[in-house]
Amino acid sequence: MLTFLSDHLDAFASGAVITLQYTALSCLFGAVLALPIALMRLSPKAAVFWPATIYVLFFRGTPLLAQIFLIYYGSGQFRPTLEAVGLWQFFREPWFCAVLTLSLNTAAYSSEIFRGALQAVPRGEVEAAMALGMSALQRLRFILFPRALAAAWPAYTNEVVYQLQATSLVSIITVMDITGVARVIASRNFAFYEAFVTAAAFYLAIVYLVILLARRVERRLHAHLAAADANGSRKIRA
Amino acid sequence: MRTTVSLILGTLLLAIPASAQELPNPLRIATEGAYAPFNYLDDEGKVQGFEIDLARAMCDEIGANCEFAVQDWDGIIPGLLAQKYDAIIASLYITDERRERITFSDKYYQVPARFVVPKASTLEISREAMQGKVVGTQRATSFERFMRDEMAGIDLRVYATMEEAYLDLQSGRVDAIMADVVAASEGFLKTPEGEGFEFRGPEYTGAKWFGYGAGVGVRKEDAHIADAFSDAIAKVRADGTYQKISEKWFGFDVYGE
């Protein structure tokens, strides 16, 4: 096992970099996309509500594996069309198809987390903001978003962890992430056990780091509560 | 004392061949089901192909009750070692690396490997000319080993099945693929999708990467199963059954030298 590790650590490390990149990029794009989708899902207007709802239904209702195949091999069938609009140079790259699918997928899940969190903000606080004469945008900016973010954070951390593990599927479209590296090394050396135990250890370490980071952020988001618990009276006076 | 020992030894010696020679019933055979025309799944999801017909003929020959299991390629040797089935008949080439883990029957066919490129492409087949080019092939195959060892500097993409590599050759994501000449010719070039593509460069046969032909793979402790298949291969070749099956699928004898 030790010689196995020293022989292949470089390969696994380069796989880990890819896994981290794909997770970070897709979570970033996914979150940016999720916010408008969540707001659309809260809209009373059918023309706004339904497109977002169908989007979420599709990406939550079909397996990610199928989505990756669909976007990667499906786009290959439409090469002339994609070339005509100048998009083929992106779709021909496995990394682009992988990040695109992962982003669209996590956007659907994240938007549901955000929607739930926005709905969980107490009516009274929104009404108080209205009574103070805040505009709709001000209410979003100062009341709804900060409150929803704090409420959504633990669930969103979970989504990031799931997303990190979901990136292991991109090895089916030739991406050499941690799982892709493990598969190649396993079959080359017939070291299936060693390769996948190593891969699991890498995922575990990264997930643990993500959770540690998320905890720190969570503590900051809930700073007002933590401080009140510790020495409430002084905090209130301040 | 000595008589007891020799009695025990004698009993063991008598007992081992009798029980060890017995073939499992049913004899479970794993195939990939994605390597037309050697083995593939038809529209009803049943296994078909040259190797399936040949396996059935060999099973008749050795009187085994054979069942087929479909297994993804890169898990096919682990599955054998994990006792999920008893033999692999899936164009698994006999190589020295694989021999360290499993035992093989004699070979039952052997064809060279070759690159396939678009007819319009000007790509020259050599390590120097292909630097930075993208080449696709199937993961955990002799082709992958060859590319990594002998063709360093080429952007190698590995796929779970050869069918996916054909798809990416069609879409232009890869500049060339490497496959065995019969699978590439029958499974791709002669199909409507394969129009516009052709073989290029030399045929590769070096035993170091491409081994000694396809054999039936079994666990090391099951050498008697491999032996039974070796006998069966010799018999179906001698009585013409093999040639008939090969003629049906390829129009020629695929056994090789």
XYZ file of C-alpha atoms in Angstrom:
495
model
C 0.000 0.000 0.000
C 2.843 2.405 0.823
C 4.722 1.758 -2.398
C 1.408 2.017 -4.219
C 0.865 5.455 -2.681
C 4.352 6.739 -3.446
C 4.067 5.476 -7.037
C 0.732 7.085 -7.758
C 0.420 10.058 -5.396
C 1.153 12.542 -8.205
C -1.593 11.125 -10.382
C -4.130 11.200 -7.547
C -3.108 14.742 -6.623
C -3.676 15.949 -10.187
C -7.040 14.159 -10.105
C -7.877 15.936 -6.845
C -7.111 19.312 -8.435
C -9.596 18.518 -11.229
C -12.221 17.341 -8.745
C -11.809 20.562 -6.735
C -11.920 22.769 -9.834
C -15.066 21.131 -11.182
C -16.757 21.295 -7.790
C -15.846 24.944 -7.220
C -16.766 26.102 -10.733
C -20.064 24.222 -10.865
C -21.082 25.366 -7.362
C -20.269 28.966 -8.287
C -22.216 28.942 -11.573
C -24.926 26.832 -9.979
C -25.436 29.280 -7.097
C -25.522 32.280 -9.432
C -28.151 30.528 -11.530
C -30.093 29.206 -8.533
C -31.025 32.588 -7.089
C -33.091 33.877 -10.029
C -34.644 30.410 -10.395
C -35.681 30.459 -6.737
C -37.195 33.940 -7.128
C -39.009 32.832 -10.297
C -40.422 29.850 -8.411
C -41.880 32.302 -5.860
C -43.502 34.448 -8.516
C -47.288 34.486 -8.770
C -47.028 35.025 -12.561
C -47.463 31.757 -14.519
C -45.136 32.879 -17.332
C -42.349 33.327 -14.757
C -43.200 30.433 -12.460
C -43.565 27.613 -15.008
C -40.268 27.834 -16.941
C -38.335 27.695 -13.653
C -40.524 24.898 -12.327
C -40.074 22.774 -15.461
C -36.317 23.379 -15.328
C -36.131 22.231 -11.697
C -38.393 19.256 -12.392
C -36.214 18.112 -15.293
C -32.854 18.387 -13.541
C -34.078 16.918 -10.262
C -36.162 14.259 -11.945
C -33.487 12.683 -14.155
C -30.213 11.033 -13.164
C -27.082 13.164 -13.413
C -25.402 10.319 -15.288
C -28.048 10.536 -18.015
C -27.691 14.330 -18.134
C -23.927 14.066 -18.633
C -24.357 11.528 -21.447
C -27.093 13.632 -23.013
C -25.094 16.844 -23.072
C -21.763 15.258 -24.054
C -22.793 12.727 -26.714
C -25.958 14.627 -27.622
C -23.987 17.751 -28.494
C -21.691 15.585 -30.631
C -24.681 14.759 -32.860
C -25.412 18.449 -33.407
C -21.900 19.488 -34.333
C -22.857 21.337 -37.570
C -25.496 23.403 -35.764
C -23.194 24.156 -32.856
C -20.370 25.053 -35.238
C -22.662 27.457 -37.078
C -23.331 29.381 -33.867
C -19.712 29.147 -32.725
C -20.367 26.947 -29.705
C -18.749 23.717 -30.859
C -15.297 24.835 -29.691
C -16.731 24.673 -26.158
C -18.851 21.558 -26.512
C -15.995 19.563 -28.011
C -14.132 19.842 -24.711
C -15.059 17.256 -22.060
C -14.371 19.754 -19.259
C -16.897 22.212 -20.663
C -19.668 19.600 -20.970
C -18.856 18.324 -17.496
C -18.895 21.734 -15.772
C -21.991 22.803 -17.722
C -23.999 19.707 -16.727
C -22.835 19.828 -13.118
C -23.742 23.544 -12.907
C -27.205 23.098 -14.401
C -27.821 20.154 -12.090
C -26.723 21.800 -8.867
C -28.592 25.003 -9.817
C -31.852 23.040 -9.729
C -31.162 21.570 -6.288
C -29.729 24.796 -4.848
C -32.689 26.844 -6.084
C -35.000 24.647 -4.032
C -32.850 25.194 -0.949
C -32.902 28.968 -1.535
C -36.650 28.992 -2.218
C -37.343 27.143 1.021
C -35.074 29.494 2.941
C -36.708 32.614 1.448
C -40.119 31.274 2.372
C -38.935 30.530 5.896
C -38.167 34.202 6.655
C -40.866 35.202 9.189
C -43.692 37.258 7.642
C -43.491 39.681 10.548
C -39.990 40.830 9.661
C -40.980 41.507 6.075
C -44.042 43.395 7.244
C -41.938 45.421 9.658
C -39.629 46.352 6.781
C -42.654 47.415 4.740
C -43.897 49.492 7.642
C -40.508 51.241 7.727
C -41.063 52.182 4.098
C -38.417 49.903 2.557
C -38.758 49.253 -1.172
C -39.052 45.690 -2.530
C -35.366 45.738 -3.503
C -34.316 47.024 -0.093
C -36.368 44.295 1.588
C -34.559 41.682 -0.527
C -31.167 43.200 0.123
C -31.421 43.903 3.859
C -34.018 41.494 5.212
C -34.791 38.526 2.965
C -31.328 37.635 1.630
C -29.333 37.839 4.861
C -31.986 35.901 6.764
C -32.409 33.313 3.994
C -28.663 32.837 3.572
C -28.231 31.999 7.243
C -31.152 29.583 7.085
C -29.997 27.971 3.833
C -26.352 27.582 4.733
C -26.355 24.159 6.460
C -28.484 22.635 3.691
C -26.354 24.311 1.058
C -23.199 22.881 2.639
C -24.761 19.468 2.147
C -25.410 20.286 -1.497
C -21.737 21.212 -1.989
C -20.676 17.901 -0.441
C -23.088 16.002 -2.700
C -21.818 17.976 -5.665
C -18.236 17.080 -4.827
C -19.153 13.410 -4.856
C -21.275 13.807 -7.977
C -18.214 15.028 -9.892
C -16.974 11.415 -9.768
C -19.404 10.727 -12.644
C -17.472 12.917 -15.096
C -14.863 10.189 -15.552
C -17.339 8.533 -17.958
C -16.682 11.325 -20.450
C -12.896 10.838 -20.259
C -12.202 13.427 -17.540
C -9.322 12.367 -15.301
C -10.683 13.395 -11.917
C -9.940 11.351 -8.774
C -12.236 8.542 -9.928
C -10.889 8.627 -13.482
C -7.330 8.337 -12.185
C -8.335 5.504 -9.829
C -9.958 3.567 -12.679
C -6.923 3.831 -14.931
C -4.467 2.910 -12.174
C -6.679 0.081 -10.904
C -6.965 -1.601 -14.276
C -3.353 -1.045 -15.204
C -1.972 -2.599 -12.034
C -4.908 -4.829 -11.080
C -4.765 -2.919 -7.783
C -8.498 -2.309 -7.508
C -8.606 -2.306 -3.750
C -5.632 0.029 -3.276
C -6.759 2.426 -6.020
C -10.288 2.878 -4.735
C -9.295 3.042 -1.068
C -6.879 5.827 -2.034
C -9.592 7.577 -4.037
C -11.986 7.298 -1.086
C -9.356 8.760 1.264
C -8.890 11.732 -1.080
C -12.639 12.391 -1.256
C -12.960 12.035 2.510
C -10.148 14.519 3.151
C -11.626 17.068 0.736
C -15.150 16.664 2.119
C -13.807 17.141 5.641
C -12.058 20.352 4.586
C -15.238 21.635 2.934
C -17.248 20.920 6.082
C -14.648 22.647 8.288
C -14.710 25.739 6.087
C -18.504 25.739 5.943
C -18.695 25.555 9.745
C -16.562 28.671 10.082
C -18.779 30.531 7.642
C -21.849 29.288 9.473
C -20.521 30.619 12.760
C -20.084 34.035 11.193
C -23.570 33.962 9.686
C -24.998 33.147 13.090
C -22.587 35.396 14.972
C -25.378 37.396 16.588
C -26.865 34.206 18.093
C -23.541 32.770 19.292
C -22.543 36.032 20.936
C -25.896 36.324 22.646
C -25.533 32.809 24.015
C -22.054 33.434 25.371
C -22.555 36.745 27.133
C -25.921 38.018 26.091
C -26.344 41.049 28.332
C -23.171 42.819 27.236
C -23.834 42.145 23.585
C -27.325 43.544 23.814
C -26.097 46.715 25.457
C -23.448 47.153 22.803
C 2.972 -43.870 11.113
C 4.432 -43.918 7.643
C 1.561 -46.024 6.347
C -0.944 -43.575 7.827
C 0.778 -40.661 6.141
C 0.979 -42.383 2.793
C -2.610 -43.505 3.178
C -3.716 -39.916 3.768
C -1.529 -38.678 0.901
C -2.876 -41.381 -1.344
C -6.458 -40.519 -0.482
C -5.760 -36.845 -1.132
C -4.111 -37.550 -4.450
C -7.054 -39.687 -5.500
C -9.579 -37.196 -4.235
C -8.111 -34.032 -5.779
C -8.305 -34.888 -9.462
C -11.801 -36.342 -9.098
C -13.325 -33.227 -7.508
C -11.103 -30.603 -9.160
C -11.860 -31.767 -12.681
C -15.544 -31.172 -12.238
C -16.835 -28.076 -14.020
C -19.140 -25.761 -12.103
C -22.823 -26.202 -12.882
C -23.941 -23.828 -14.189
C -20.699 -22.508 -15.647
C -21.098 -18.730 -15.551
C -19.399 -16.841 -18.387
C -18.933 -13.062 -18.342
C -18.892 -11.008 -21.522
C -18.905 -7.285 -22.164
C -21.778 -6.972 -24.609
C -20.375 -3.820 -26.214
C -17.757 -5.115 -28.652
C -19.588 -5.896 -31.865
C -19.343 -8.195 -33.692
C -17.434 -10.278 -31.112
C -19.966 -9.758 -28.349
C -22.861 -7.310 -28.164
C -26.448 -6.985 -27.002
C -29.191 -7.242 -29.623
C -32.384 -5.155 -29.606
C -33.935 -7.498 -27.061
C -30.934 -7.200 -24.762
C -29.680 -10.737 -25.476
C -25.981 -11.438 -25.931
C -24.972 -12.136 -29.532
C -21.804 -12.316 -31.545
C -18.946 -14.473 -32.697
C -17.701 -15.170 -29.187
C -21.176 -16.078 -27.947
C -21.669 -18.622 -30.754
C -18.169 -19.939 -30.179
C -18.703 -20.139 -26.406
C -21.918 -22.128 -26.930
C -20.110 -24.538 -29.280
C -17.290 -24.983 -26.752
C -19.743 -25.526 -23.898
C -21.473 -28.261 -25.934
C -18.063 -29.790 -26.520
C -17.164 -29.949 -22.821
C -20.699 -30.769 -21.702
C -21.039 -27.650 -19.563
C -24.274 -25.888 -18.754
C -23.190 -22.331 -19.593
C -24.888 -19.100 -18.561
C -23.897 -15.627 -19.754
C -23.490 -12.544 -17.580
C -22.935 -9.046 -18.963
C -20.214 -7.115 -17.150
C -18.664 -3.684 -17.772
C -15.213 -3.999 -19.249
C -13.021 -2.413 -16.587
C -14.631 -4.523 -13.871
C -14.449 -7.786 -15.767
C -11.292 -9.176 -14.117
C -12.212 -7.954 -10.587
C -15.605 -9.617 -11.022
C -13.948 -12.907 -11.917
C -11.657 -12.692 -8.868
C -14.683 -11.878 -6.708
C -16.344 -15.143 -7.829
C -19.201 -13.402 -9.655
C -18.666 -15.794 -12.573
C -16.273 -18.575 -13.543
C -14.870 -17.554 -16.913
C -14.420 -14.496 -19.157
C -15.088 -14.786 -22.885
C -14.902 -11.172 -23.985
C -11.995 -10.651 -26.406
C -9.727 -10.624 -23.364
C -6.226 -10.838 -24.757
C -3.652 -13.058 -23.100
C -0.903 -10.732 -21.847
C 1.952 -11.266 -19.428
C 0.562 -8.598 -17.089
C -2.852 -10.276 -16.937
C -1.258 -13.690 -16.525
C 0.087 -12.574 -13.170
C -3.501 -12.386 -11.932
C -5.526 -14.919 -13.886
C -5.079 -18.035 -16.014
C -5.961 -18.313 -19.681
C -6.966 -21.076 -22.068
C -5.176 -21.292 -25.415
C -6.032 -18.405 -27.728
C -9.181 -18.660 -29.833
C -8.581 -15.701 -32.123
C -5.986 -13.038 -32.792
C -6.163 -9.896 -34.855
C -3.848 -6.877 -34.991
C -4.602 -3.383 -33.700
C -4.692 -0.283 -35.868
C -5.585 3.413 -35.864
C -8.826 4.637 -37.442
C -8.979 8.237 -38.718
C -11.377 10.363 -40.791
C -10.667 9.883 -44.530
C -10.318 13.652 -44.897
C -7.679 13.849 -42.169
C -4.024 14.271 -43.124
C -2.809 12.807 -39.837
C 0.338 10.746 -40.171
C 0.672 7.778 -37.839
C 3.847 8.122 -35.784
C 4.672 9.211 -32.306
C 6.299 12.419 -33.554
C 3.535 13.425 -35.944
C 0.832 12.729 -33.360
C 2.239 14.865 -30.532
C -0.586 16.906 -29.013
C -3.233 15.110 -31.087
C -6.219 13.546 -29.363
C -6.557 9.757 -29.566
C -9.399 7.751 -28.078
C -9.558 4.129 -27.021
C -11.168 1.866 -24.451
C -9.987 1.917 -20.845
C -8.167 -1.131 -19.435
C -7.295 -2.515 -22.869
C -4.035 -3.466 -24.567
C -4.582 -0.389 -26.733
C -4.518 1.887 -23.692
C -1.318 0.268 -22.424
C 0.345 0.625 -25.796
C -0.635 4.297 -26.059
C 0.646 5.141 -22.581
C 3.930 3.238 -22.938
C 4.844 3.848 -26.563
C 2.994 6.974 -27.589
C 3.737 9.436 -24.771
C 2.857 13.064 -25.494
C -0.417 12.195 -27.209
C -3.608 13.436 -25.538
C -5.143 10.056 -24.713
C -8.859 9.852 -23.870
C -10.102 6.585 -22.422
C -13.714 5.431 -22.705
C -15.687 2.793 -20.857
C -16.667 1.122 -24.155
C -15.351 1.171 -27.717
C -18.786 2.339 -28.870
C -18.295 5.656 -27.048
C -14.885 6.084 -28.687
C -16.544 5.598 -32.108
C -19.087 8.313 -31.185
C -16.374 10.825 -30.336
C -14.436 9.986 -33.511
C -17.622 10.791 -35.449
C -18.190 14.078 -33.630
C -14.550 15.051 -34.176
C -13.630 15.290 -30.499
C -10.784 12.837 -31.127
C -8.444 12.857 -34.124
C -8.033 9.066 -34.182
C -8.980 5.961 -32.249
C -7.111 2.736 -31.702
C -8.955 -0.585 -31.894
C -8.510 -4.090 -33.204
C -8.946 -4.277 -36.968
C -11.903 -6.671 -36.994
C -13.960 -4.938 -34.301
C -13.274 -1.544 -35.888
C -14.031 -2.788 -39.376
C -17.170 -4.856 -38.622
C -18.425 -2.827 -35.671
C -17.804 0.631 -37.124
C -16.280 1.118 -40.586
C -18.820 -1.147 -42.331
C -21.794 0.483 -40.589
C -23.443 3.661 -41.982
C -21.816 5.675 -39.161
C -18.357 4.504 -40.216
C -18.608 5.994 -43.686
C -15.928 8.619 -44.101
C -13.427 6.842 -41.839
C -10.555 4.507 -42.657
C -7.620 2.587 -41.207
C -4.272 4.310 -41.275
C -0.710 3.360 -40.346
C 0.751 -0.058 -39.614
C -0.910 -3.045 -37.972
C 0.350 -3.554 -34.439
C 0.919 -7.049 -33.026
C 3.795 -6.778 -30.516
C 3.241 -9.416 -27.815
C 4.361 -7.038 -25.070
C 1.202 -4.945 -25.424
C -1.095 -6.874 -27.680
C -0.418 -10.259 -26.158
C -0.920 -13.690 -27.606
C -4.506 -13.523 -28.836
C -7.841 -13.696 -27.018
C -8.267 -16.517 -24.517
C -10.814 -17.714 -21.983
C -9.861 -16.167 -18.624
C -10.373 -18.045 -15.348
C -9.215 -17.745 -11.728
C -5.765 -19.242 -11.101
C -7.170 -22.060 -8.978
C -9.530 -23.033 -11.815
C -6.842 -24.025 -14.309
C -8.887 -27.145 -15.139
C -11.648 -24.920 -16.592
C -9.077 -23.207 -18.821
C -7.755 -26.637 -19.846
C -11.261 -27.816 -20.724
C -11.724 -24.763 -22.960
C -8.279 -25.287 -24.547
C -9.345 -28.836 -25.483
C -12.665 -27.528 -26.770
C -10.912 -24.899 -28.945
C -8.710 -27.611 -30.489
C -11.761 -29.798 -31.160
C -14.000 -27.105 -32.714
C -11.084 -26.103 -34.943
C -10.445 -29.707 -35.965
C -14.063 -30.532 -36.815
C -14.771 -27.297 -38.708
C -17.326 -25.844 -36.257
C -15.027 -22.894 -35.559
C -14.545 -22.104 -39.244
C -18.310 -22.179 -39.795
C -18.944 -19.701 -36.971
C -16.092 -17.447 -38.116
C -17.387 -17.549 -41.701
C -20.860 -16.565 -40.469
C -19.625 -13.455 -38.620
C -16.620 -12.294 -40.622
C -16.516 -14.131 -43.929
C -13.011 -15.378 -43.101
C -11.096 -17.354 -40.466
C -10.332 -14.966 -37.614
C -8.113 -17.433 -35.720
C -4.856 -15.838 -36.911
C -1.453 -17.488 -37.133
